Coordinates of C-alpha atoms in Angstrom, one line a residue:
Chain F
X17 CA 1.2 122.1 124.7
X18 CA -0.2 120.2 127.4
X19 CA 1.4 122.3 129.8
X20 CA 0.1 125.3 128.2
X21 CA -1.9 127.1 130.6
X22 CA -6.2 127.7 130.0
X23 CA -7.3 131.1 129.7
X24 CA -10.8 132.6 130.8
X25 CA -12.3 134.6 127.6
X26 CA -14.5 137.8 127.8
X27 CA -15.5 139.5 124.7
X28 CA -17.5 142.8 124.2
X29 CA -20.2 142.4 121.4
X30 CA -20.5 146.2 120.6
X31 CA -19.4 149.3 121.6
X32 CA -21.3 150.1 125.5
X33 CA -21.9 146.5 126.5
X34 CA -20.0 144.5 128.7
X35 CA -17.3 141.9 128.3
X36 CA -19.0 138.9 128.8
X37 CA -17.5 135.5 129.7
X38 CA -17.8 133.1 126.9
X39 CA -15.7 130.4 127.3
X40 CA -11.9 129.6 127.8
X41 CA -9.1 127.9 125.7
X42 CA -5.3 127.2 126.2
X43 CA -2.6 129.2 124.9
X44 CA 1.2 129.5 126.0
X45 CA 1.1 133.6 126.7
X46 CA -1.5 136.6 126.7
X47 CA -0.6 137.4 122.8
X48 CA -1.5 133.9 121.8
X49 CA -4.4 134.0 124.1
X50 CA -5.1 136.8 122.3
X51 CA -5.2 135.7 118.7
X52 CA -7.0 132.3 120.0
X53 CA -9.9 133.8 121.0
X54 CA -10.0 136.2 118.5
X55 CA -10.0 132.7 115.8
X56 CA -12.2 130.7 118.3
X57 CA -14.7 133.0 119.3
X58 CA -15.0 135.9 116.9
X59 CA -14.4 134.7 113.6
X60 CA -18.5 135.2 113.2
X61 CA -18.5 138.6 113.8
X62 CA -19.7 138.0 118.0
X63 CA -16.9 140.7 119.4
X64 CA -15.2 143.7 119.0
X65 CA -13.2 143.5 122.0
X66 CA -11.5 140.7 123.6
X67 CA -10.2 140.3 127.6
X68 CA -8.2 137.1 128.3
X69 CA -7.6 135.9 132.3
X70 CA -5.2 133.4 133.0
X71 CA -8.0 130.7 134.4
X72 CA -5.7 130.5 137.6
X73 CA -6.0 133.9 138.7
X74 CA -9.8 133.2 138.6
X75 CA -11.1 133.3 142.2
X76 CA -14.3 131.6 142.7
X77 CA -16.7 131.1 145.7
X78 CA -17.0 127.6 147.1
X79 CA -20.3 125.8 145.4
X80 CA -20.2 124.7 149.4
X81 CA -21.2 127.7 151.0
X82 CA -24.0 128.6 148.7
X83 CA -26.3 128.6 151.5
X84 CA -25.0 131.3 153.8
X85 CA -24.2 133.3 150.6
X86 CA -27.3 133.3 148.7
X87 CA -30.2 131.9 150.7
X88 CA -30.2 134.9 152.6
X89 CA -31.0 137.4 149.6
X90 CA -34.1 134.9 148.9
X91 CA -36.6 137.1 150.9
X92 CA -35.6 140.1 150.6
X93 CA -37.7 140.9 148.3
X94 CA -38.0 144.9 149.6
X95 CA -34.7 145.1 148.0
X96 CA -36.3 145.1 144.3
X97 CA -37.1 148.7 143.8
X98 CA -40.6 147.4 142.6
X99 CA -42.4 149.3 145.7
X100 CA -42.1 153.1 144.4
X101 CA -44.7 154.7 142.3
X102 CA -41.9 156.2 139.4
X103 CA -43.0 159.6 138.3
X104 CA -43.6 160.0 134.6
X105 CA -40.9 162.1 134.3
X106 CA -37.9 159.7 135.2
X107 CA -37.6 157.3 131.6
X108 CA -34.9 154.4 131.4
X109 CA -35.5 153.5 134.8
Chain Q
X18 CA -10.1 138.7 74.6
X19 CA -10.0 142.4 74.9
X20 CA -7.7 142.6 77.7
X21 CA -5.6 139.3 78.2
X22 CA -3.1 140.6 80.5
X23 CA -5.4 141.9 82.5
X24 CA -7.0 138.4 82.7
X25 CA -3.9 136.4 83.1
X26 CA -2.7 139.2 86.0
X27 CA -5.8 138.5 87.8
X28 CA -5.8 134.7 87.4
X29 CA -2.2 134.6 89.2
X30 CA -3.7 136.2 92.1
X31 CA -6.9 134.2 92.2
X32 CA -5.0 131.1 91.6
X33 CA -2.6 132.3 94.6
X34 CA -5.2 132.8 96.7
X35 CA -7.1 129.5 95.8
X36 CA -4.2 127.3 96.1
X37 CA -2.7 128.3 99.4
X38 CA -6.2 128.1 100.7
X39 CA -6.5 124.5 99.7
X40 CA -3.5 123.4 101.1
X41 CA -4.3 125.2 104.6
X42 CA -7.8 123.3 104.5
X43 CA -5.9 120.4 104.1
X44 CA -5.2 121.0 107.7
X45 CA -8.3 121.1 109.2
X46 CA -9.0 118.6 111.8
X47 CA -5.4 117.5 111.6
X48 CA -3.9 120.9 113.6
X49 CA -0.9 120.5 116.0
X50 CA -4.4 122.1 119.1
X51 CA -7.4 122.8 118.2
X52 CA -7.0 126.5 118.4
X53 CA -4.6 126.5 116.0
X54 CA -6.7 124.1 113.6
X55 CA -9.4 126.6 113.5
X56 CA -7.0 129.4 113.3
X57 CA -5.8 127.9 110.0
X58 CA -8.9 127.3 108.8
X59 CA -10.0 130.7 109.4
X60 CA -7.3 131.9 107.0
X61 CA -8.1 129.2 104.7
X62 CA -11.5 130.4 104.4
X63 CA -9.7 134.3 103.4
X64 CA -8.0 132.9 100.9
X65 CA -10.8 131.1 99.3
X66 CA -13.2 134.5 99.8
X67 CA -10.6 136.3 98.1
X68 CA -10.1 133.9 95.2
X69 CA -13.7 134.2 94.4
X70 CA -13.3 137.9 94.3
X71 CA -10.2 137.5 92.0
X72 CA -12.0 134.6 89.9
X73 CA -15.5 136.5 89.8
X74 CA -13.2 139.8 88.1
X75 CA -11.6 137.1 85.6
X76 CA -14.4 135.7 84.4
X77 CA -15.7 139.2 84.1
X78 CA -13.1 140.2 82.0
X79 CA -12.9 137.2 79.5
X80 CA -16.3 137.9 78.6
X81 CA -16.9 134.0 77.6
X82 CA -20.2 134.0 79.8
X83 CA -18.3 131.7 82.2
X84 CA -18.0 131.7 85.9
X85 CA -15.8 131.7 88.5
X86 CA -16.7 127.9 89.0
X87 CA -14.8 127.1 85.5
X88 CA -12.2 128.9 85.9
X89 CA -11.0 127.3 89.5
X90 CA -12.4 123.8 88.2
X91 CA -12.1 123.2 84.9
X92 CA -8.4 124.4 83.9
X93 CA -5.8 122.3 83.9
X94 CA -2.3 122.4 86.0
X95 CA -0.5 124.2 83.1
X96 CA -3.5 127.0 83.3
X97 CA -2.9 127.7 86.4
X98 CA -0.9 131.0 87.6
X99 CA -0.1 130.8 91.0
X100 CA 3.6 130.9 92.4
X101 CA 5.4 127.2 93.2
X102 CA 6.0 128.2 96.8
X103 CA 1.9 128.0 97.5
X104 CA 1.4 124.3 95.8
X105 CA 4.3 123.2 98.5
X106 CA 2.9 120.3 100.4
X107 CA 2.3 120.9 104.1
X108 CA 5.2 119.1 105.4
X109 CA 5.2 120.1 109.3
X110 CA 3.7 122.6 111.1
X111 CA 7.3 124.6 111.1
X112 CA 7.0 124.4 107.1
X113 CA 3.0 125.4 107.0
X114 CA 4.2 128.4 108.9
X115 CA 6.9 129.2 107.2
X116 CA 5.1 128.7 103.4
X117 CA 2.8 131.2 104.8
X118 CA 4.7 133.8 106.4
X119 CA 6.2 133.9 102.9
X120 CA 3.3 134.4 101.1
X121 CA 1.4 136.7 103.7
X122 CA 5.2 139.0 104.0
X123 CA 4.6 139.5 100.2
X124 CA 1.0 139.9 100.1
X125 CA 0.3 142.2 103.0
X126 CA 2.5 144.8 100.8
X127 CA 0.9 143.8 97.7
X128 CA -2.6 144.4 98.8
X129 CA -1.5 147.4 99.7
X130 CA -0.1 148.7 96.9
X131 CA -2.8 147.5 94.8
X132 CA -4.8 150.2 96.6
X133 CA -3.8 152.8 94.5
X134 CA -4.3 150.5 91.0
X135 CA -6.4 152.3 88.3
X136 CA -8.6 149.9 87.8
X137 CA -11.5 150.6 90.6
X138 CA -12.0 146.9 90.7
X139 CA -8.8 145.5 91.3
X140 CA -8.5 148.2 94.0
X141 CA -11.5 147.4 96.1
X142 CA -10.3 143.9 96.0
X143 CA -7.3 145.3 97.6
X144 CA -8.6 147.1 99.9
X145 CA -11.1 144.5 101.4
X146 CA -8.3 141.7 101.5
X147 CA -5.7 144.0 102.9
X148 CA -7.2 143.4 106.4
X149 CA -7.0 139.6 106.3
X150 CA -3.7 140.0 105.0
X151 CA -2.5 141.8 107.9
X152 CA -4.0 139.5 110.3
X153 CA -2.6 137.0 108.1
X154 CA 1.3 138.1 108.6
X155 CA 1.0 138.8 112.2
X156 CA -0.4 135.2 112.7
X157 CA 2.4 133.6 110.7
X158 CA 5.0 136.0 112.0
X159 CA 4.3 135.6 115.8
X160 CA 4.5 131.5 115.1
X161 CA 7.8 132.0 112.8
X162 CA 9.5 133.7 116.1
X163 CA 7.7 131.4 118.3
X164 CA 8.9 127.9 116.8
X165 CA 12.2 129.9 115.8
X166 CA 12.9 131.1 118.8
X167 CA 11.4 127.9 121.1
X168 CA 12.8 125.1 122.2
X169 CA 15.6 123.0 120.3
X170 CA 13.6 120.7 118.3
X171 CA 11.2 124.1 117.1
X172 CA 14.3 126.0 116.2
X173 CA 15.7 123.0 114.2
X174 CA 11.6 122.3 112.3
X175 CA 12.1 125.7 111.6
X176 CA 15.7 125.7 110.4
X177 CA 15.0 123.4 108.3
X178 CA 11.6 124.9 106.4
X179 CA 13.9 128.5 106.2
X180 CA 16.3 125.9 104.2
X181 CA 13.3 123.8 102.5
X182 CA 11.3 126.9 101.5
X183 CA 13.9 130.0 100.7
X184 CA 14.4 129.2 96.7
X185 CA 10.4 129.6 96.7
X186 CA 10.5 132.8 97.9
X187 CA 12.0 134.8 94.6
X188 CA 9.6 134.2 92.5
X189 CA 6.3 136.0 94.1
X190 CA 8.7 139.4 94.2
X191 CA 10.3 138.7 90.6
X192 CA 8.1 140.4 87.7
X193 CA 7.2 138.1 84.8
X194 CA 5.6 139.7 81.5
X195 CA 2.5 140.3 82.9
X196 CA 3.4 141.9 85.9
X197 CA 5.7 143.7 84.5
X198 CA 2.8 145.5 81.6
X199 CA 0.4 145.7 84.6
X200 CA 2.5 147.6 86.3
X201 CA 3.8 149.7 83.3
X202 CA -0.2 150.3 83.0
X203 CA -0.7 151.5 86.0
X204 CA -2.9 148.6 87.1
X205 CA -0.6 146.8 88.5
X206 CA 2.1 147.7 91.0
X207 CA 5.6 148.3 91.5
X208 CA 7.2 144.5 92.4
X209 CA 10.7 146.3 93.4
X210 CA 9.3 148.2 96.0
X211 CA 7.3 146.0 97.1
X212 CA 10.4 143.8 97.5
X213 CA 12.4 146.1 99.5
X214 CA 9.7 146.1 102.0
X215 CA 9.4 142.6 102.2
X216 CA 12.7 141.5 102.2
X217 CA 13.0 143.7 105.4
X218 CA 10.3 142.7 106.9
X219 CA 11.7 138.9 106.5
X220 CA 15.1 140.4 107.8
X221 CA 13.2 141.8 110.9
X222 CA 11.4 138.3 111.9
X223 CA 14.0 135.9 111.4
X224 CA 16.2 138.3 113.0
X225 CA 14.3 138.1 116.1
X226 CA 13.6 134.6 115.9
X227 CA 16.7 133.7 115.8
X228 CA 17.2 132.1 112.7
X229 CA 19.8 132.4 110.0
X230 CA 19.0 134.7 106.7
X231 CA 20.0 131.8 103.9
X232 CA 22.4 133.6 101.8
X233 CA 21.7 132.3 98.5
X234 CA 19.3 134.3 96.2
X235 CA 18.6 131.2 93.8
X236 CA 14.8 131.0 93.0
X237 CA 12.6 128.4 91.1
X238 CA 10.1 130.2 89.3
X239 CA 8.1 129.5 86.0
X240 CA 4.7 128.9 88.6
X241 CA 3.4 132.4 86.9
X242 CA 3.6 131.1 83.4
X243 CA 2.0 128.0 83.9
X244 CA 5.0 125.5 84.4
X245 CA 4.5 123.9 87.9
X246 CA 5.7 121.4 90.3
X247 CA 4.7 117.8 90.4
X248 CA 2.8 118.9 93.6
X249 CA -0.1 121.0 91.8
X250 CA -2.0 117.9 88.9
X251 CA -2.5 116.1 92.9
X252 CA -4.2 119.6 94.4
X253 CA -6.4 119.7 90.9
X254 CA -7.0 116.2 91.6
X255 CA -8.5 117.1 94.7
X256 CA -9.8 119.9 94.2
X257 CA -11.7 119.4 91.1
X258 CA -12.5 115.7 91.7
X259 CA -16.2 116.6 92.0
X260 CA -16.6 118.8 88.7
X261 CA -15.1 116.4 87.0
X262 CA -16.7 113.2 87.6
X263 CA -20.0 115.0 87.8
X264 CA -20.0 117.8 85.5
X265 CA -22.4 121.1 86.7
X266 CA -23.3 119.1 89.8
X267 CA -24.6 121.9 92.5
X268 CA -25.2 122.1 95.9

């Protein structure tokens, strides 16, 4: 079992929303994966939809180059529509 | 009592329901990973939840004013209803699996049948339990091919709890007198039927996990009628330890 591989684990809470990453846990193929998170993470009524990832097919940016990647955005602030009068008219914006 | 079959045919299946589930808890924090700990306990937990249901209708139906409370904790092992094969101690994990894909192969069917009973009561039970139960059987049947099917040493556990376990497996499809006026009532269901269906099902999942239909069809039974294994006066002791020594104590 140690050589079971760890899953990433999204579940949907209702119907519209989006899978959200909650946690992983190991099992040795998707079905178990599966029926894992469905006992692990579900079991008080949190989902009622389940994605599982195989961890390794996770790719992730390097905690390294946070700089270059994120600084950048920091002042930008023109790029929050926050500078347009919204007409009465347009709701759920 | 104005309708003692009714109240013995519902205290088999509460007393079904309660034991297995006490035996799975016996798992918990001792499970092969932890996924599989909590899985167990998960369906642990259904058991018990139906129980109460089962118990709540019982008590209801002997009209003594008691609760479900007395009847899970204050009858003795010969009082008790439930089948032999669910007082069967742990043993592995292979045998755990296989106690329960027995039970949960019968009882996925049974709830369903019991759908249609004529009493309302017994049949909203059914209907609410049926759910679990099929999670139930498609937990215990993906782990019966899994270790059957496995490696050597999971295909020999498992050999072995098919060998262990098969002369418990009779009795939950074998009528006794009180199944048998249940179903002539209507209330109950229809026990050969219900065993077709199982037995194929069982066919179908050993089948694929490669592992050997015993052929014998002997079965210990006499678990419905209140003559049990050596196994259930240690659950009771458990179990009821607390009500025992200190009589009406609450949470």
């Amino acid at each position: 079992m140690k050589n079971w591989p760890l899953w990433e684990i999204f579940i949907r809470s209702k119907a519209g929303l989006n899978h959200k990453h909650v946690g992983s846990l190991h099992a040795a193929d998707e079905e178990m994966a599966i029926q894992n998170a469905r006992d692990v993470y579900t079991r008080r009524n949190e989902g009622v939809s389940i994605w599982v990832v195989k961890s390794e097919f996770i790719v992730a940016s390097d905690p390294d180059d946070s700089d270059p990647l994120y600084e950048p955005a920091k002042d930008k602030v023109y790029r929050h529509p926050t500078f347009y009068e919204l007409p009465d008219e347009v709701k759920h914006m | 009592m104005k309708n003692q079959n009714l109240f013995h045919y519902t205290l088999q299946h509460a007393d079904n329901c309660l034991i297995l589930g006490q035996r799975l808890g016996e798992w918990c924090g001792h499970g092969p990973i932890l996924e599989q700990d909590i899985a167990m306990t998960n369906i642990s937990l259904d058991l018990i939840g139906q129980a109460r249901m089962w118990y709540q209708y019982a008590a209801e139906i002997q009209g003594e004013g008691k609760t479900e409370d007395d009847l899970a904790y204050l009858r003795d092992a010969w009082d008790y209803r439930n089948v032999l094969l669910v007082e069967q101690p742990n043993g592995d994990f292979a045998k755990t699996i296989f106690r329960q894909f027995l039970f949960d192969s019968y009882s996925c069917y049974f709830y369903e049948a019991l759908m249609n009973s004529s009493d309302e009561h017994l049949a909203a039970i059914a209907a609410k339990s049926h759910k679990e139960a099929l999670y139930h059987i498609k937990w215990s049947a993906d782990w019966v091919v899994r270790l059957g099917d496995g490696t050597e040493e999971s295909h020999e556990r498992m050999t072995a709890a098919v060998a262990e376990l098969w002369p418990y497996s009779g009795e939950l499809t074998k009528a006794n007198k009180t199944e048998a006026e249940a179903s002539k009532d209507g209330i109950g269901i229809d026990l050969q039927a219900l065993k077709e269906r199982r037995d194929a099902k069982i066919r179908e999942v050993l089948t694929e996990a490669a592992l050997t239909i015993p052929e014998s069809t002997y079965a210990h039974e006499g678990g419905k009628d209140g003559r049990h294994t050596e196994h259930l006066g240690y659950i009771l002791a458990d179990l009821q330890f607390l009500q025992r020594a200190y009589p009406g104590l609450e949470w």
